[in-house]
C-alpha atoms as one frame of an Amber mdcrd trajectory, in Angstrom:
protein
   7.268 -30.311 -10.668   6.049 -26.911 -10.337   5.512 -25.710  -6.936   2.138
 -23.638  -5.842   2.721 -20.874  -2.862   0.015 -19.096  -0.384   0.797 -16.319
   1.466  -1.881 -15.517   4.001  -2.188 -11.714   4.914  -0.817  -8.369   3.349
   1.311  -6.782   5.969   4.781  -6.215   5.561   6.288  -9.769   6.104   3.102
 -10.901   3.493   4.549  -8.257   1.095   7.563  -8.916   1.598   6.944 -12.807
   0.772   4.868 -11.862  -2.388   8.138  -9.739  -3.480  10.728 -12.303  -2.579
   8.647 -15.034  -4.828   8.691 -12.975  -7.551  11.885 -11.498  -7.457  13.185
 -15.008  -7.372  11.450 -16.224 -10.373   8.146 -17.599  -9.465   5.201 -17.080
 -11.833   2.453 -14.722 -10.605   0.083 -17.630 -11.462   1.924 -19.694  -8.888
   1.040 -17.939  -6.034  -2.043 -17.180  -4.082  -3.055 -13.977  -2.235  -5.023
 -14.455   0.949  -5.937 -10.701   1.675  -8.503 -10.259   4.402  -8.993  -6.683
   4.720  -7.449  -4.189   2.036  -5.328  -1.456   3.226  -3.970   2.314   2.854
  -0.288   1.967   2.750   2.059   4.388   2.808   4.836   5.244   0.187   7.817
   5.145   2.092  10.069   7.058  -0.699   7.624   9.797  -1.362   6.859  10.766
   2.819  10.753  11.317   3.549  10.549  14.476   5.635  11.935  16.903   3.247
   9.709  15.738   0.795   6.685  15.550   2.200   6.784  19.131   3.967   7.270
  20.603   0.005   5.140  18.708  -1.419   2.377  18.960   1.223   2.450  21.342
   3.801  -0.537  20.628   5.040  -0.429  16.433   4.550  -1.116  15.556   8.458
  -4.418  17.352   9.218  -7.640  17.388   7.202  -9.445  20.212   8.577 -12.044
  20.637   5.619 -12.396  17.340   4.451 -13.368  13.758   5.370 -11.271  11.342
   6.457 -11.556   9.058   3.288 -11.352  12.091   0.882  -8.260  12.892   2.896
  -7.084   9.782   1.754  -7.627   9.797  -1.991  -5.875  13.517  -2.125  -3.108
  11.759  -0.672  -3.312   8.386  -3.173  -3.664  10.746  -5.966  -0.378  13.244
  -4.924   1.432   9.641  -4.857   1.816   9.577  -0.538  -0.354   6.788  -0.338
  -1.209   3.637  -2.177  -3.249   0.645  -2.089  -3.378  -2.684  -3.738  -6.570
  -2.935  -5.506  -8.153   0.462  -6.865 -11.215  -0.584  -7.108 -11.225  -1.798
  -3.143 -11.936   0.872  -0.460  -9.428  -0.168   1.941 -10.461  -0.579   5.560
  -7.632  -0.009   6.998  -4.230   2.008   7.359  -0.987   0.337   7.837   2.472
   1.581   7.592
């Protein structure tokens, strides 16, 4: 018998559920997604410090720009990411 999963939230224990499901095996159409607000996340391997200063010197202030355009520079240089593109995310976690 086939066995159904729900993981409730998208933080990093919710993430790391998601991954450890499918890593192991089960089907994508096995488990459900409760997601209650969308978030900015961060890409961990592109904001290591060496990296981040070269790639964008001037990544931690937004002088010029709004917040959320801010936001999508970052997305689109690869330093952030979020799950659904077509969802403004709410939100910023870590």
């Amino acid at each position: 018998k086939r066995q159904k999963y729900v993981i409730v939230g998208a933080g990093r224990t919710g993430i790391d559920a998601i991954l450890y499901l499918l890593n192991g095996g089960v089907p994508q159409s096995d488990i459900t997604w409760i997601v209650s607000r969308d978030a900015w996340m961060m890409n961990r391997d592109w904001m290591s410090p060496q990296k981040a200063a070269y790639r964008a010197p001037d990544m931690f202030t937004c002088p010029t720009r709004s917040y959320q355009d801010y936001l999508l520079e970052m997305e689109g240089m690869g330093a952030f990411f979020r799950l659904d593109g077509e969802v403004t995310p709410t939100k910023f976690s870590c």
